[in-house]
Amino acid sequence: MTDRQGLLLAFDQAERALAEGTFPIGAIIVGENGQIIATGYNRVFSTDDPTAHAEVEAIRKIGSTLIDHPRRRFGEWTNTLYTTAEPCLQCVGAIVFARLTKVVWAADDPLNGFASAVQRLSPPTISDHLFRKIGRTAWVPNPYRDLADRQLELMRRWNTSRGLDGITWGPVSNDRSEG
Protein backbone atom coordinates (compact mmCIF):
# COMPACT_ATOMS: atom_id res chain seq x y z
CA MET A 1 0.00 0.00 0.00
CA THR A 2 1.32 3.44 -0.88
CA ASP A 3 1.26 6.32 1.60
CA ARG A 4 -1.34 8.06 -0.54
CA GLN A 5 -3.62 5.01 -0.55
CA GLY A 6 -3.30 4.75 3.22
CA LEU A 7 -4.19 8.40 3.70
CA LEU A 8 -7.20 8.13 1.39
CA LEU A 9 -8.51 5.22 3.47
CA ALA A 10 -8.00 7.29 6.63
CA PHE A 11 -10.20 10.00 5.08
CA ASP A 12 -13.07 7.49 4.96
CA GLN A 13 -12.77 7.35 8.75
CA ALA A 14 -12.56 11.16 9.03
CA GLU A 15 -15.84 11.45 7.14
CA ARG A 16 -17.44 9.07 9.68
CA ALA A 17 -16.26 11.32 12.52
CA LEU A 18 -17.68 14.40 10.84
CA ALA A 19 -21.01 12.60 10.32
CA GLU A 20 -21.07 11.83 14.07
CA GLY A 21 -20.52 15.49 14.87
CA THR A 22 -16.97 15.35 16.14
CA PHE A 23 -13.52 16.37 14.96
CA PRO A 24 -13.11 14.99 11.40
CA ILE A 25 -9.95 13.00 11.92
CA GLY A 26 -9.48 9.42 10.78
CA ALA A 27 -6.74 6.82 11.07
CA ILE A 28 -5.87 3.35 9.84
CA ILE A 29 -3.12 0.96 10.82
CA VAL A 30 -1.53 -1.19 8.17
CA GLY A 31 0.45 -4.33 8.88
CA GLU A 32 3.81 -5.32 7.48
CA ASN A 33 2.20 -6.95 4.43
CA GLY A 34 0.06 -3.92 3.57
CA GLN A 35 -3.17 -5.27 5.04
CA ILE A 36 -5.44 -2.99 7.06
CA ILE A 37 -5.46 -4.27 10.62
CA ALA A 38 -7.36 -1.48 12.36
CA THR A 39 -9.31 1.68 11.70
CA GLY A 40 -10.34 4.51 13.96
CA TYR A 41 -11.96 7.89 13.87
CA ASN A 42 -12.28 10.70 16.35
CA ARG A 43 -15.11 10.00 18.78
CA VAL A 44 -14.42 12.62 21.46
CA PHE A 45 -17.85 14.26 21.33
CA SER A 46 -19.84 11.21 20.28
CA THR A 47 -18.58 9.22 23.31
CA ASP A 48 -17.83 12.03 25.78
CA ASP A 49 -14.28 10.68 26.01
CA PRO A 50 -11.46 13.21 25.58
CA THR A 51 -9.02 10.36 24.83
CA ALA A 52 -11.09 8.93 21.95
CA HIS A 53 -8.81 10.28 19.23
CA ALA A 54 -8.68 8.49 15.87
CA GLU A 55 -5.14 7.22 16.37
CA VAL A 56 -5.85 5.94 19.88
CA GLU A 57 -9.07 4.28 18.75
CA ALA A 58 -7.18 2.36 16.05
CA ILE A 59 -4.37 1.39 18.44
CA ARG A 60 -6.88 0.12 21.01
CA LYS A 61 -8.30 -2.26 18.41
CA ILE A 62 -4.95 -4.01 17.93
CA GLY A 63 -3.77 -3.78 21.54
CA SER A 64 -3.68 -7.51 22.11
CA THR A 65 -1.41 -8.00 19.10
CA LEU A 66 1.07 -5.43 20.42
CA ILE A 67 1.81 -7.27 23.66
CA ASP A 68 3.80 -10.49 24.05
CA HIS A 69 1.79 -11.79 27.00
CA PRO A 70 3.81 -14.93 27.83
CA ARG A 71 7.04 -12.93 28.08
CA ARG A 72 5.34 -9.85 29.61
CA ARG A 73 6.96 -7.62 27.01
CA PHE A 74 5.94 -5.37 24.19
CA GLY A 75 6.02 -6.88 20.71
CA GLU A 76 8.31 -5.98 17.85
CA TRP A 77 8.25 -2.62 16.06
CA THR A 78 5.83 -3.11 13.17
CA ASN A 79 2.85 -1.48 11.49
CA THR A 80 2.25 1.90 9.86
CA LEU A 81 -0.32 4.46 10.98
CA TYR A 82 -1.99 6.74 8.45
CA THR A 83 -3.93 9.68 9.87
CA THR A 84 -5.58 12.70 8.33
CA ALA A 85 -4.09 15.14 10.86
CA GLU A 86 -0.81 15.50 12.69
CA PRO A 87 -0.97 13.49 15.93
CA CYS A 88 -1.24 15.38 19.22
CA LEU A 89 0.86 14.79 22.32
CA GLN A 90 -1.47 12.06 23.61
CA CYS A 91 -1.44 10.22 20.29
CA VAL A 92 2.34 10.49 19.91
CA GLY A 93 2.69 8.76 23.28
CA ALA A 94 0.29 6.02 22.24
CA ILE A 95 2.10 5.60 18.91
CA VAL A 96 5.50 5.28 20.58
CA PHE A 97 4.30 2.79 23.18
CA ALA A 98 2.41 0.80 20.52
CA ARG A 99 5.74 0.54 18.70
CA LEU A 100 4.42 1.66 15.35
CA THR A 101 7.16 1.79 12.74
CA LYS A 102 5.92 4.68 10.64
CA VAL A 103 3.36 7.49 10.89
CA VAL A 104 2.10 9.44 7.87
CA TRP A 105 -0.30 12.37 8.25
CA ALA A 106 -2.14 14.42 5.64
CA ALA A 107 -2.19 17.88 7.28
CA ASP A 108 -0.19 19.61 9.99
CA ASP A 109 -2.13 20.63 13.07
CA PRO A 110 -0.71 24.00 14.13
CA LEU A 111 -2.90 24.12 17.25
CA ASN A 112 -2.51 20.67 18.79
CA GLY A 113 -0.04 18.78 16.62
CA PHE A 114 2.96 17.39 18.40
CA ALA A 115 4.46 14.84 16.01
CA SER A 116 6.51 17.39 14.08
CA ALA A 117 7.98 18.63 17.37
CA VAL A 118 9.13 15.08 18.09
CA GLN A 119 11.53 15.28 15.18
CA ARG A 120 13.19 18.31 16.78
CA LEU A 121 13.56 16.76 20.23
CA SER A 122 16.83 15.28 21.33
CA PRO A 123 18.54 14.36 24.59
CA PRO A 124 18.76 15.95 27.12
CA THR A 125 15.43 17.60 26.19
CA ILE A 126 13.74 14.30 26.93
CA SER A 127 15.09 11.16 28.55
CA ASP A 128 17.54 9.10 26.51
CA HIS A 129 15.30 6.06 26.91
CA LEU A 130 12.21 7.82 25.54
CA PHE A 131 14.24 9.48 22.79
CA ARG A 132 15.44 6.08 21.56
CA LYS A 133 11.83 4.87 21.43
CA ILE A 134 10.67 7.96 19.54
CA GLY A 135 13.59 7.63 17.15
CA ARG A 136 12.46 4.15 16.10
CA THR A 137 9.38 5.57 14.37
CA ALA A 138 9.57 7.29 10.98
CA TRP A 139 7.41 10.45 10.98
CA VAL A 140 6.14 11.54 7.52
CA PRO A 141 4.32 14.89 7.58
CA ASN A 142 1.74 15.93 4.98
CA PRO A 143 3.23 14.50 1.78
CA TYR A 144 0.29 15.46 -0.46
CA ARG A 145 -1.01 19.02 -0.86
CA ASP A 146 -4.48 17.95 -1.99
CA LEU A 147 -4.96 15.70 1.04
CA ALA A 148 -3.79 18.44 3.41
CA ASP A 149 -6.31 20.77 1.77
CA ARG A 150 -9.00 18.10 2.14
CA GLN A 151 -8.34 17.88 5.89
CA LEU A 152 -8.45 21.67 6.18
CA GLU A 153 -11.82 21.65 4.41
CA LEU A 154 -13.14 19.03 6.84
CA MET A 155 -12.01 21.22 9.73
CA ARG A 156 -13.70 24.25 8.12
CA ARG A 157 -16.94 22.26 7.85
CA TRP A 158 -16.57 21.11 11.46
CA ASN A 159 -16.07 24.67 12.69
CA THR A 160 -19.04 25.89 10.64
CA SER A 161 -21.23 23.17 12.19
CA ARG A 162 -20.29 24.58 15.61
CA GLY A 163 -21.11 28.15 14.61
CA LEU A 164 -17.48 29.12 14.22
CA ASP A 165 -17.53 30.40 10.64
CA GLY A 166 -14.28 31.99 9.59
CA ILE A 167 -12.20 30.13 12.16
CA THR A 168 -9.33 28.42 10.38
CA TRP A 169 -7.18 25.62 11.56
CA GLY A 170 -4.04 27.42 10.51
CA PRO A 171 -1.71 27.54 7.56
CA VAL A 172 -0.51 24.41 5.89
CA SER A 173 3.22 23.94 5.53
CA ASN A 174 4.52 24.62 2.03
CA ASP A 175 7.13 21.88 2.13
CA ARG A 176 4.86 19.18 0.68
CA SER A 177 5.01 17.50 -2.64
CA GLU A 178 2.21 18.22 -5.08
CA GLY A 179 1.08 14.58 -4.84
PDB file of C-alpha atoms in Angstrom, residues 40 67 99 106 124 130 132 150 160:
ATOM      1  CA  GLY A  40     -10.336   4.515  13.961  1.00  0.00           C
ATOM      2  CA  ILE A  67       1.806  -7.267  23.660  1.00  0.00           C
ATOM      3  CA  ARG A  99       5.743   0.539  18.695  1.00  0.00           C
ATOM      4  CA  ALA A 106      -2.144  14.422   5.640  1.00  0.00           C
ATOM      5  CA  PRO A 124      18.760  15.946  27.115  1.00  0.00           C
ATOM      6  CA  LEU A 130      12.214   7.822  25.542  1.00  0.00           C
ATOM      7  CA  ARG A 132      15.437   6.078  21.561  1.00  0.00           C
ATOM      8  CA  ARG A 150      -8.999  18.102   2.141  1.00  0.00           C
ATOM      9  CA  THR A 160     -19.044  25.887  10.637  1.00  0.00           C
TER      10      THR A 160
END
